[in-house]
mmCIF file of C-alpha atoms in Angstrom:
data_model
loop_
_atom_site.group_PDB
_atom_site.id
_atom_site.type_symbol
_atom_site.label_atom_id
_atom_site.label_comp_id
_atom_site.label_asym_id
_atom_site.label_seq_id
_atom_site.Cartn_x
_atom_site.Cartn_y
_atom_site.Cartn_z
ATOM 1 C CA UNK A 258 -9.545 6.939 -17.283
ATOM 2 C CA UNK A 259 -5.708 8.060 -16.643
ATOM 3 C CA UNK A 260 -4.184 6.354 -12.995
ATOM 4 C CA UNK A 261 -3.013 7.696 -10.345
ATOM 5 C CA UNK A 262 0.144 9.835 -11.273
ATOM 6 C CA UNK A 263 3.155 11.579 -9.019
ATOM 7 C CA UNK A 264 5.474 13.350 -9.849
ATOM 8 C CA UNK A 265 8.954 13.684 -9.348
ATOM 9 C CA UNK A 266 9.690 9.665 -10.191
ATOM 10 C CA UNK A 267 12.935 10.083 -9.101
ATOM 11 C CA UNK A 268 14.732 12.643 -6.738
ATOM 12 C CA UNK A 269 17.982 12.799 -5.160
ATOM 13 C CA UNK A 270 18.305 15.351 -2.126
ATOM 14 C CA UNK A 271 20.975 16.522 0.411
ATOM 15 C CA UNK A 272 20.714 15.799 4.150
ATOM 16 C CA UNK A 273 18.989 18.764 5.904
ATOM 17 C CA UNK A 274 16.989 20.139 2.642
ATOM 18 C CA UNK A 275 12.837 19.921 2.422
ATOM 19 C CA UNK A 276 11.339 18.114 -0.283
ATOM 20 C CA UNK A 277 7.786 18.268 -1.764
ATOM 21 C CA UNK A 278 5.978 15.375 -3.755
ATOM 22 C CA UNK A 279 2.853 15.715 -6.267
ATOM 23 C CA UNK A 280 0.101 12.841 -6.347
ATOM 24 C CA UNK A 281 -2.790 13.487 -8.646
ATOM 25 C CA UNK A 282 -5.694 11.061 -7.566
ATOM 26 C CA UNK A 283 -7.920 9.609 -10.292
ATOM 27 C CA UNK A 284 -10.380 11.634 -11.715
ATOM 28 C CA UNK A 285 -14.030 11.783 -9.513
ATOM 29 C CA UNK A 286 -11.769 10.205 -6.179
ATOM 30 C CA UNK A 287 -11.839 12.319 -3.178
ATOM 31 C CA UNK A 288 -9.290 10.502 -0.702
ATOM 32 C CA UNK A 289 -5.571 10.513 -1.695
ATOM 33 C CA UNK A 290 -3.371 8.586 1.064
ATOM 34 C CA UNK A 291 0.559 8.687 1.666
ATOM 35 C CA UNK A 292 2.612 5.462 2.601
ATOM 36 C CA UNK A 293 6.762 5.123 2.808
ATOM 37 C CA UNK A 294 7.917 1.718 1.739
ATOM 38 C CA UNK A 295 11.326 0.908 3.247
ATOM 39 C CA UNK A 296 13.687 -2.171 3.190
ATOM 40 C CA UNK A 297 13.254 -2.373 6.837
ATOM 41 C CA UNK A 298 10.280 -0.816 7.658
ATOM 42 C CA UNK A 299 8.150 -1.811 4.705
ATOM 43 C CA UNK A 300 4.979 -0.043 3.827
ATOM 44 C CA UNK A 301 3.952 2.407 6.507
ATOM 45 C CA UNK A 302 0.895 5.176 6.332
ATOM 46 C CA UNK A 303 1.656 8.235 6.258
ATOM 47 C CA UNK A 304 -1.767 10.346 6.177
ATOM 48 C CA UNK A 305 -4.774 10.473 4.212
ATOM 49 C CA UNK A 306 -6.796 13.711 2.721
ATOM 50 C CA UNK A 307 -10.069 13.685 1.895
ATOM 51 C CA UNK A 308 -12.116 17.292 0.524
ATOM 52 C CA UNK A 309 -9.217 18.973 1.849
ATOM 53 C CA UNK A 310 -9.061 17.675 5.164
ATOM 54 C CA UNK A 311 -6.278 15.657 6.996
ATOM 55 C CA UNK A 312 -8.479 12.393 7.572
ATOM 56 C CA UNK A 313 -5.935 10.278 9.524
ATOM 57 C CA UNK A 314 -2.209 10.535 10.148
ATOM 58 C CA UNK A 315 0.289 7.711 11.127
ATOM 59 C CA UNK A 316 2.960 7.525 13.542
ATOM 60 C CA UNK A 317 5.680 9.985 11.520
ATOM 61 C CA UNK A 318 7.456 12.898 12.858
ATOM 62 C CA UNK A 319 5.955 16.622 12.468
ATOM 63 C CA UNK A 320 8.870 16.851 9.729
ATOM 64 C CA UNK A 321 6.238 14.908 7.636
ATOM 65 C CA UNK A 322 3.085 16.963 6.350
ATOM 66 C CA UNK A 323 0.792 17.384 3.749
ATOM 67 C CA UNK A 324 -1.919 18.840 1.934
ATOM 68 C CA UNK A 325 -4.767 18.243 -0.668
ATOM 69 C CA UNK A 326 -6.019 21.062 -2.942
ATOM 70 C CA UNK A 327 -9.644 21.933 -3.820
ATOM 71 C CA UNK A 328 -9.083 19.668 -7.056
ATOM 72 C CA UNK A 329 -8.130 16.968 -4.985
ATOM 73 C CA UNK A 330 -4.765 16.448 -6.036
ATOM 74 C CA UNK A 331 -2.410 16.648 -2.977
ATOM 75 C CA UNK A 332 1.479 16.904 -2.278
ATOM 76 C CA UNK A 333 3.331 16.279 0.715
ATOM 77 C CA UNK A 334 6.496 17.615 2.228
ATOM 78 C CA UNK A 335 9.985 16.649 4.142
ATOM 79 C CA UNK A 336 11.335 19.445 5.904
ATOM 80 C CA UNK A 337 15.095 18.865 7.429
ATOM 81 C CA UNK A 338 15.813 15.841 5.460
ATOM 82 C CA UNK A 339 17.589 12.817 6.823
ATOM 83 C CA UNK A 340 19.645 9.791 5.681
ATOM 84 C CA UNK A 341 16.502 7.686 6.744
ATOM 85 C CA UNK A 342 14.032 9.659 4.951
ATOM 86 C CA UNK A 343 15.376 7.797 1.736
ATOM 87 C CA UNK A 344 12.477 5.499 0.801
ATOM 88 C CA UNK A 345 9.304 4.516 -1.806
ATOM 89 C CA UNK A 346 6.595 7.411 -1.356
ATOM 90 C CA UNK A 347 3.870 6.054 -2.896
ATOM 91 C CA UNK A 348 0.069 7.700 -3.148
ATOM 92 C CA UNK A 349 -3.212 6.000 -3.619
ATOM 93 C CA UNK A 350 -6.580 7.290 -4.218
ATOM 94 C CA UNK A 351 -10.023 6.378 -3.516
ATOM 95 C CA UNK A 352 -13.898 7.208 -4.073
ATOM 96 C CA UNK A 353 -14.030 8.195 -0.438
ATOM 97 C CA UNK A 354 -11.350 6.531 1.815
ATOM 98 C CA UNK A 355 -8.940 3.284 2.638
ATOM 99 C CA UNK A 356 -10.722 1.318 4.848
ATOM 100 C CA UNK A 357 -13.865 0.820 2.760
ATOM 101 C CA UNK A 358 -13.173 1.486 -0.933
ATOM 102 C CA UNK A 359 -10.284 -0.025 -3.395
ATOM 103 C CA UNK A 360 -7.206 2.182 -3.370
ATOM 104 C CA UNK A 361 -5.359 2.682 -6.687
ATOM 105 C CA UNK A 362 -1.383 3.100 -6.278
ATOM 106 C CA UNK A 363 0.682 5.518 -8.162
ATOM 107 C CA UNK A 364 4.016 4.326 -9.465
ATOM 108 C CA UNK A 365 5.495 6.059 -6.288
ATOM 109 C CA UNK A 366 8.716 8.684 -6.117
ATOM 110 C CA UNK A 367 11.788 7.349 -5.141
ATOM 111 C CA UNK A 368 13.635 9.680 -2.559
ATOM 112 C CA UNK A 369 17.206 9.308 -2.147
ATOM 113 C CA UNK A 370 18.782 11.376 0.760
ATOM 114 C CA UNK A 371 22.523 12.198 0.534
ATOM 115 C CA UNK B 278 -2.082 -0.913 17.301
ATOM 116 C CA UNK B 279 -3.367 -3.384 14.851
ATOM 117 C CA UNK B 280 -0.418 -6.096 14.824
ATOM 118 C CA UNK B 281 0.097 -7.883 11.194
ATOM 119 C CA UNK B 282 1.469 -11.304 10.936
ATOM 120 C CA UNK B 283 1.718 -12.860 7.203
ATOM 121 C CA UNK B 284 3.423 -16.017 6.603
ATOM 122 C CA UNK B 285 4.860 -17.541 4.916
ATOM 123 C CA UNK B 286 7.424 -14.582 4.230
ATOM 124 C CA UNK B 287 9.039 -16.480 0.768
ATOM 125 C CA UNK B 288 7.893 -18.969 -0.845
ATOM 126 C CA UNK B 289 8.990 -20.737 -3.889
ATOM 127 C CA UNK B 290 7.029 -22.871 -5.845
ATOM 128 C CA UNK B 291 6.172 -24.689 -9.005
ATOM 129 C CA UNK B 292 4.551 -23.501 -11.918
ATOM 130 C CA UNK B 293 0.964 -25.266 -11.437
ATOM 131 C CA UNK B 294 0.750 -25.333 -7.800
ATOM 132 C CA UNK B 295 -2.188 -24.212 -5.265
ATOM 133 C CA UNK B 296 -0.551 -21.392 -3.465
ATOM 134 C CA UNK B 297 -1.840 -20.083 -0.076
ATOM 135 C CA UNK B 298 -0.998 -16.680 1.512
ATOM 136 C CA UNK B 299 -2.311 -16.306 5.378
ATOM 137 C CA UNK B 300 -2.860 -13.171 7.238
ATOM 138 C CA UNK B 301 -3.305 -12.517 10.699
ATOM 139 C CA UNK B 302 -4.301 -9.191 12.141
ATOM 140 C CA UNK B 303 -5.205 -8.243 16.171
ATOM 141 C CA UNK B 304 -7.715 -5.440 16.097
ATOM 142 C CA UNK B 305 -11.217 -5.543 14.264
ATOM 143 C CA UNK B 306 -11.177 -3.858 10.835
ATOM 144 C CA UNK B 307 -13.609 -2.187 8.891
ATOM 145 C CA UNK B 308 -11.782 -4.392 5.560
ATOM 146 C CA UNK B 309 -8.782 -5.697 4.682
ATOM 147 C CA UNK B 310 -6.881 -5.271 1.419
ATOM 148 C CA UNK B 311 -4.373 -7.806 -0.581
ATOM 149 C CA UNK B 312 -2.099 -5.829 -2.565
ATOM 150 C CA UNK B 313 0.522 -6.942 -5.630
ATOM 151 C CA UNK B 314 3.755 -5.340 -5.802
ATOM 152 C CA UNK B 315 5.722 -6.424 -8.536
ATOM 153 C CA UNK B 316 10.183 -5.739 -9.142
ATOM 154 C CA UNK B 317 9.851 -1.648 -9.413
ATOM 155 C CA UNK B 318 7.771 -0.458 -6.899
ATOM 156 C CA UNK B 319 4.134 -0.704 -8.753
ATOM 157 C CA UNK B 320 1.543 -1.599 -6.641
ATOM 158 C CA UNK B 321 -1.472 -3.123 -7.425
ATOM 159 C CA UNK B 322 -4.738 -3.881 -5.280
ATOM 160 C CA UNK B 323 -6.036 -7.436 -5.630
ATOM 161 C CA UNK B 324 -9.051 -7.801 -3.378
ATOM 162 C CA UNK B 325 -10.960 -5.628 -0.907
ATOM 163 C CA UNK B 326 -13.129 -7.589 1.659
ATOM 164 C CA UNK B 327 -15.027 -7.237 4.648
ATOM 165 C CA UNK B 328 -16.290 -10.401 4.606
ATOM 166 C CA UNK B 329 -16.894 -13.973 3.136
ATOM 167 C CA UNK B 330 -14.816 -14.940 -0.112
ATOM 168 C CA UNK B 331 -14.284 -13.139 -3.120
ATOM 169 C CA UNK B 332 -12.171 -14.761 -6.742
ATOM 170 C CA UNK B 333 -10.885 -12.891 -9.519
ATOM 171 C CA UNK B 334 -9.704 -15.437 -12.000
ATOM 172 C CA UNK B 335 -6.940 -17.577 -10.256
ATOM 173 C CA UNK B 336 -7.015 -15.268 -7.056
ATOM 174 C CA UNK B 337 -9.096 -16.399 -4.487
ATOM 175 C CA UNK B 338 -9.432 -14.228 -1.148
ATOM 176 C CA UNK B 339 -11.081 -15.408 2.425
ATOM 177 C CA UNK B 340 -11.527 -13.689 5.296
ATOM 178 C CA UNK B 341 -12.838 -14.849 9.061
ATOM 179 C CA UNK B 342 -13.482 -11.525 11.046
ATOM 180 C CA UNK B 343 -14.368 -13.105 14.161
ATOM 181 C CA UNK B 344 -10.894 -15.151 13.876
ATOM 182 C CA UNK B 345 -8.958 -11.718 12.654
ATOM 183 C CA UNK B 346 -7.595 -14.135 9.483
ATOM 184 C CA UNK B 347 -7.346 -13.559 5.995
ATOM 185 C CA UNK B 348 -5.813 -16.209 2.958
ATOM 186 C CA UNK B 349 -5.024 -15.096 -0.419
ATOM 187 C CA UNK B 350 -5.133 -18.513 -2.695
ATOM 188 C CA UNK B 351 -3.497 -18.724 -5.884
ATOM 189 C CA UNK B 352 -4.616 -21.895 -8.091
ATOM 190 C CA UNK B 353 -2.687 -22.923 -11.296
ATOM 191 C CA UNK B 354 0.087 -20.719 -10.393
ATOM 192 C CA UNK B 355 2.042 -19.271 -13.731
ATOM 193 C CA UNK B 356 5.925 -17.528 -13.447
ATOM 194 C CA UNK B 357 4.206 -13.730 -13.863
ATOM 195 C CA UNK B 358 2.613 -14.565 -10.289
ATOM 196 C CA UNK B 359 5.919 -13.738 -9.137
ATOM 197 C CA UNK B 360 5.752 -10.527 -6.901
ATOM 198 C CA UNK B 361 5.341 -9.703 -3.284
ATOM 199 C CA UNK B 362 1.578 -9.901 -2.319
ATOM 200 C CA UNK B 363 0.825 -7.580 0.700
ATOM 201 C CA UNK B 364 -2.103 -7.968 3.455
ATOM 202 C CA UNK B 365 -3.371 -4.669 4.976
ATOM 203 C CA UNK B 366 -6.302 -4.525 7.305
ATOM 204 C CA UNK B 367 -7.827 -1.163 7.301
ATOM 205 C CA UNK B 368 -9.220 0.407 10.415
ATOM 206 C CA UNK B 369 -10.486 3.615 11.962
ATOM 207 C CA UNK B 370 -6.669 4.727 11.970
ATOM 208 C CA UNK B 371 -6.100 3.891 8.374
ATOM 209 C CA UNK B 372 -4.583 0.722 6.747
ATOM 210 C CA UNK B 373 -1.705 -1.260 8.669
ATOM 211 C CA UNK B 374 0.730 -3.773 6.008
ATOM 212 C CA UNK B 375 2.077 -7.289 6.781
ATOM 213 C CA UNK B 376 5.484 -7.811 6.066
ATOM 214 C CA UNK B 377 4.888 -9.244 2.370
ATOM 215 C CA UNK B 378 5.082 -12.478 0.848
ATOM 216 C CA UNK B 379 7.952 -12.510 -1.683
ATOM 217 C CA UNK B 380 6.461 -15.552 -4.281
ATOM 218 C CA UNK B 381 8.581 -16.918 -7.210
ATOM 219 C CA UNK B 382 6.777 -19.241 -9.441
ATOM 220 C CA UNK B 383 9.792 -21.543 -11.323
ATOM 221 C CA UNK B 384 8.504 -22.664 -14.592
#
Protein backbone atom coordinates (compact mmCIF):
# COMPACT_ATOMS: atom_id res chain seq x y z
CA UNK A 1 0.00 0.00 0.00
CA UNK A 2 1.83 3.38 -1.28
CA UNK A 3 2.33 6.18 1.95
CA UNK A 4 1.29 9.17 2.35
CA UNK A 5 2.72 11.43 -0.52
CA UNK A 6 2.93 15.54 -1.07
CA UNK A 7 3.93 17.17 -3.42
CA UNK A 8 6.01 19.94 -4.12
CA UNK A 9 9.15 18.46 -1.81
CA UNK A 10 10.76 21.49 -2.15
CA UNK A 11 9.60 25.14 -2.98
CA UNK A 12 11.16 28.40 -2.82
CA UNK A 13 8.67 31.51 -2.89
CA UNK A 14 8.84 35.36 -2.76
CA UNK A 15 7.48 37.38 0.18
CA UNK A 16 3.85 38.43 -0.56
CA UNK A 17 3.03 35.44 -3.19
CA UNK A 18 0.29 32.44 -2.25
CA UNK A 19 1.38 29.03 -2.27
CA UNK A 20 -0.60 25.74 -2.54
CA UNK A 21 0.58 22.21 -1.22
CA UNK A 22 -0.77 18.60 -2.37
CA UNK A 23 -1.08 15.69 0.33
CA UNK A 24 -2.53 12.48 -0.96
CA UNK A 25 -3.68 10.39 2.17
CA UNK A 26 -3.30 6.61 2.03
CA UNK A 27 -5.59 4.75 0.17
CA UNK A 28 -9.19 3.80 2.24
CA UNK A 29 -8.10 6.94 5.01
CA UNK A 30 -10.61 9.60 5.33
CA UNK A 31 -8.82 12.28 7.68
CA UNK A 32 -5.76 14.12 6.23
CA UNK A 33 -4.28 16.72 8.92
CA UNK A 34 -1.80 19.78 8.36
CA UNK A 35 1.08 20.62 10.91
CA UNK A 36 4.14 23.41 10.38
CA UNK A 37 7.33 22.28 12.00
CA UNK A 38 9.57 25.26 12.80
CA UNK A 39 13.01 25.71 14.55
CA UNK A 40 11.27 27.74 17.08
CA UNK A 41 7.94 26.84 17.09
CA UNK A 42 8.23 23.13 16.45
CA UNK A 43 5.35 21.06 15.27
CA UNK A 44 2.11 22.99 15.35
CA UNK A 45 -1.55 21.81 13.84
CA UNK A 46 -2.70 23.36 11.34
CA UNK A 47 -6.29 21.76 10.46
CA UNK A 48 -7.66 18.51 9.79
CA UNK A 49 -10.30 17.33 6.88
CA UNK A 50 -12.26 14.59 7.10
CA UNK A 51 -15.17 13.60 4.00
CA UNK A 52 -14.61 17.00 2.94
CA UNK A 53 -15.17 18.81 5.95
CA UNK A 54 -12.83 21.16 8.00
CA UNK A 55 -12.80 18.91 11.28
CA UNK A 56 -10.62 21.14 13.53
CA UNK A 57 -8.38 24.13 12.91
CA UNK A 58 -5.43 25.44 15.08
CA UNK A 59 -4.44 28.74 16.15
CA UNK A 60 -3.04 30.11 12.45
CA UNK A 61 -3.98 33.20 10.72
CA UNK A 62 -6.98 33.26 8.02
CA UNK A 63 -3.88 33.49 5.49
CA UNK A 64 -3.78 29.68 6.21
CA UNK A 65 -6.63 27.45 4.56
CA UNK A 66 -7.40 24.37 3.12
CA UNK A 67 -9.38 21.88 1.49
CA UNK A 68 -9.97 18.06 0.93
CA UNK A 69 -11.49 16.73 -2.33
CA UNK A 70 -14.19 14.05 -2.74
CA UNK A 71 -11.15 11.50 -3.20
CA UNK A 72 -9.83 12.54 -0.09
CA UNK A 73 -6.70 13.92 -1.10
CA UNK A 74 -6.43 17.56 0.15
CA UNK A 75 -4.10 20.71 -0.45
CA UNK A 76 -3.70 23.69 1.48
CA UNK A 77 -2.84 27.27 0.74
CA UNK A 78 -0.62 30.51 1.90
CA UNK A 79 -1.98 33.55 0.62
CA UNK A 80 0.38 36.86 1.18
CA UNK A 81 3.42 34.98 2.05
CA UNK A 82 5.81 35.99 4.77
CA UNK A 83 9.46 35.55 5.87
CA UNK A 84 7.96 33.40 8.80
CA UNK A 85 5.85 31.27 6.74
CA UNK A 86 9.21 29.41 5.82
CA UNK A 87 8.84 26.05 7.59
CA UNK A 88 8.23 21.87 7.38
CA UNK A 89 4.49 21.38 6.10
CA UNK A 90 3.96 18.07 6.74
CA UNK A 91 0.44 15.95 6.19
CA UNK A 92 -0.73 12.85 7.88
CA UNK A 93 -3.60 10.66 7.28
CA UNK A 94 -5.83 8.50 9.16
CA UNK A 95 -8.82 5.83 9.04
CA UNK A 96 -11.00 8.48 10.61
CA UNK A 97 -9.11 11.15 12.68
CA UNK A 98 -5.92 12.16 15.09
CA UNK A 99 -7.01 11.72 18.34
CA UNK A 100 -8.08 8.07 18.09
CA UNK A 101 -6.41 6.35 15.13
CA UNK A 102 -2.46 6.14 14.08
CA UNK A 103 -1.53 8.99 11.77
CA UNK A 104 0.90 8.23 8.91
CA UNK A 105 3.32 11.30 7.98
CA UNK A 106 4.22 12.30 4.54
CA UNK A 107 7.81 13.26 3.88
CA UNK A 108 6.55 16.94 4.25
CA UNK A 109 7.29 20.13 1.69
CA UNK A 110 9.81 22.35 2.63
CA UNK A 111 8.72 26.10 2.10
CA UNK A 112 11.30 28.62 1.85
CA UNK A 113 10.03 32.31 1.79
CA UNK A 114 12.32 34.95 0.21
CA UNK B 1 -4.86 24.86 25.92
CA UNK B 2 -3.35 21.52 26.51
CA UNK B 3 0.28 22.51 27.88
CA UNK B 4 3.18 19.85 26.82
CA UNK B 5 6.19 19.39 28.92
CA UNK B 6 8.82 16.56 27.68
CA UNK B 7 12.06 16.19 29.29
CA UNK B 8 14.65 15.51 29.06
CA UNK B 9 15.10 17.82 25.85
CA UNK B 10 18.78 15.96 24.75
CA UNK B 11 20.04 13.26 25.85
CA UNK B 12 23.10 11.38 25.02
CA UNK B 13 23.73 8.03 25.81
CA UNK B 14 25.48 4.75 25.38
CA UNK B 15 24.89 2.18 23.02
CA UNK B 16 23.13 -0.53 25.43
CA UNK B 17 21.48 1.69 27.81
CA UNK B 18 17.69 1.78 29.20
CA UNK B 19 16.51 5.05 27.87
CA UNK B 20 13.43 6.87 29.30
CA UNK B 21 11.44 9.67 27.56
CA UNK B 22 8.66 11.46 30.00
CA UNK B 23 5.73 13.42 28.94
CA UNK B 24 3.58 15.62 30.72
CA UNK B 25 0.39 17.07 29.36
CA UNK B 26 -2.48 19.44 31.38
CA UNK B 27 -5.81 18.70 29.79
CA UNK B 28 -7.47 15.13 29.48
CA UNK B 29 -6.95 13.50 26.06
CA UNK B 30 -8.79 11.20 24.13
CA UNK B 31 -4.85 9.46 23.29
CA UNK B 32 -1.61 10.43 23.05
CA UNK B 33 0.88 9.71 20.27
CA UNK B 34 4.93 9.18 20.36
CA UNK B 35 6.27 10.10 17.14
CA UNK B 36 10.05 9.45 15.47
CA UNK B 37 11.52 12.07 13.46
CA UNK B 38 14.68 11.21 12.12
CA UNK B 39 17.72 14.03 10.25
CA UNK B 40 15.30 15.08 7.10
CA UNK B 41 12.09 15.76 8.24
CA UNK B 42 10.43 12.03 8.06
CA UNK B 43 8.20 11.36 10.62
CA UNK B 44 7.24 8.29 11.93
CA UNK B 45 4.44 7.25 14.56
CA UNK B 46 5.67 4.90 17.28
CA UNK B 47 2.78 4.23 19.63
CA UNK B 48 -0.84 5.34 19.97
CA UNK B 49 -2.36 4.87 23.52
CA UNK B 50 -5.17 5.69 25.55
CA UNK B 51 -4.27 3.70 28.17
CA UNK B 52 -2.07 1.07 30.05
CA UNK B 53 1.32 -0.01 28.28
CA UNK B 54 1.96 -0.99 24.93
CA UNK B 55 5.90 -2.52 23.40
CA UNK B 56 6.93 -2.82 19.98
CA UNK B 57 10.25 -4.55 20.07
CA UNK B 58 12.68 -2.32 22.16
CA UNK B 59 9.98 0.54 22.46
CA UNK B 60 8.06 0.43 25.37
CA UNK B 61 5.19 3.16 25.91
CA UNK B 62 3.17 3.98 29.40
CA UNK B 63 0.68 6.17 30.01
CA UNK B 64 -1.19 7.35 33.53
CA UNK B 65 -4.36 9.39 32.43
CA UNK B 66 -5.41 10.28 35.76
CA UNK B 67 -1.67 11.70 36.35
CA UNK B 68 -1.71 13.40 32.59
CA UNK B 69 1.96 11.38 32.11
CA UNK B 70 3.28 9.47 29.44
CA UNK B 71 7.14 7.57 29.18
CA UNK B 72 8.50 6.28 26.05
CA UNK B 73 11.31 3.51 27.20
CA UNK B 74 13.93 2.44 25.00
CA UNK B 75 15.85 -0.87 26.23
CA UNK B 76 19.16 -2.05 24.57
CA UNK B 77 19.51 1.18 22.88
CA UNK B 78 21.49 0.81 19.27
CA UNK B 79 23.15 4.21 17.30
CA UNK B 80 19.96 4.13 14.57
CA UNK B 81 17.79 5.11 17.79
CA UNK B 82 19.19 8.36 17.17
CA UNK B 83 16.32 10.85 16.21
CA UNK B 84 14.04 13.23 17.95
CA UNK B 85 11.07 11.28 19.53
CA UNK B 86 7.96 13.57 19.85
CA UNK B 87 4.93 13.28 22.51
CA UNK B 88 1.53 14.60 21.28
CA UNK B 89 -1.62 14.22 23.28
CA UNK B 90 -4.59 14.38 21.10
CA UNK B 91 -7.78 16.04 22.18
CA UNK B 92 -11.14 17.34 21.03
CA UNK B 93 -9.05 20.29 19.37
CA UNK B 94 -6.66 18.02 17.61
CA UNK B 95 -3.11 16.85 18.63
CA UNK B 96 -0.76 19.33 20.68
CA UNK B 97 3.51 18.33 20.36
CA UNK B 98 6.12 18.49 23.18
CA UNK B 99 9.13 20.12 22.37
CA UNK B 100 11.08 16.79 21.25
CA UNK B 101 13.68 14.78 22.67
CA UNK B 102 16.80 15.03 20.48
CA UNK B 103 18.55 11.26 21.45
CA UNK B 104 22.06 10.28 20.17
CA UNK B 105 23.03 6.79 20.90
CA UNK B 106 27.26 6.76 20.78
CA UNK B 107 28.36 3.37 19.85
Amino acid sequence: KAGVTQTPRYLIKTRGQQVTLSCSPISGHRSVSWYQQTPGQGLQFLFEYFSETQRNKGNFPGRFSGRQFSNSRSEMNVSTLELGDSALYLCASSWTGSQAYEQYFGPGTRLTVT
Amino acid sequence: KNEVEQSPQNLTAQEGEFITINCSYSVGISALHWLQQHPGGGIVSLFMLSSGKKKHGRLIATINIQEKHSSLHITASHPRDSAVYICAPGGADGLTFGKGTHLIIQP
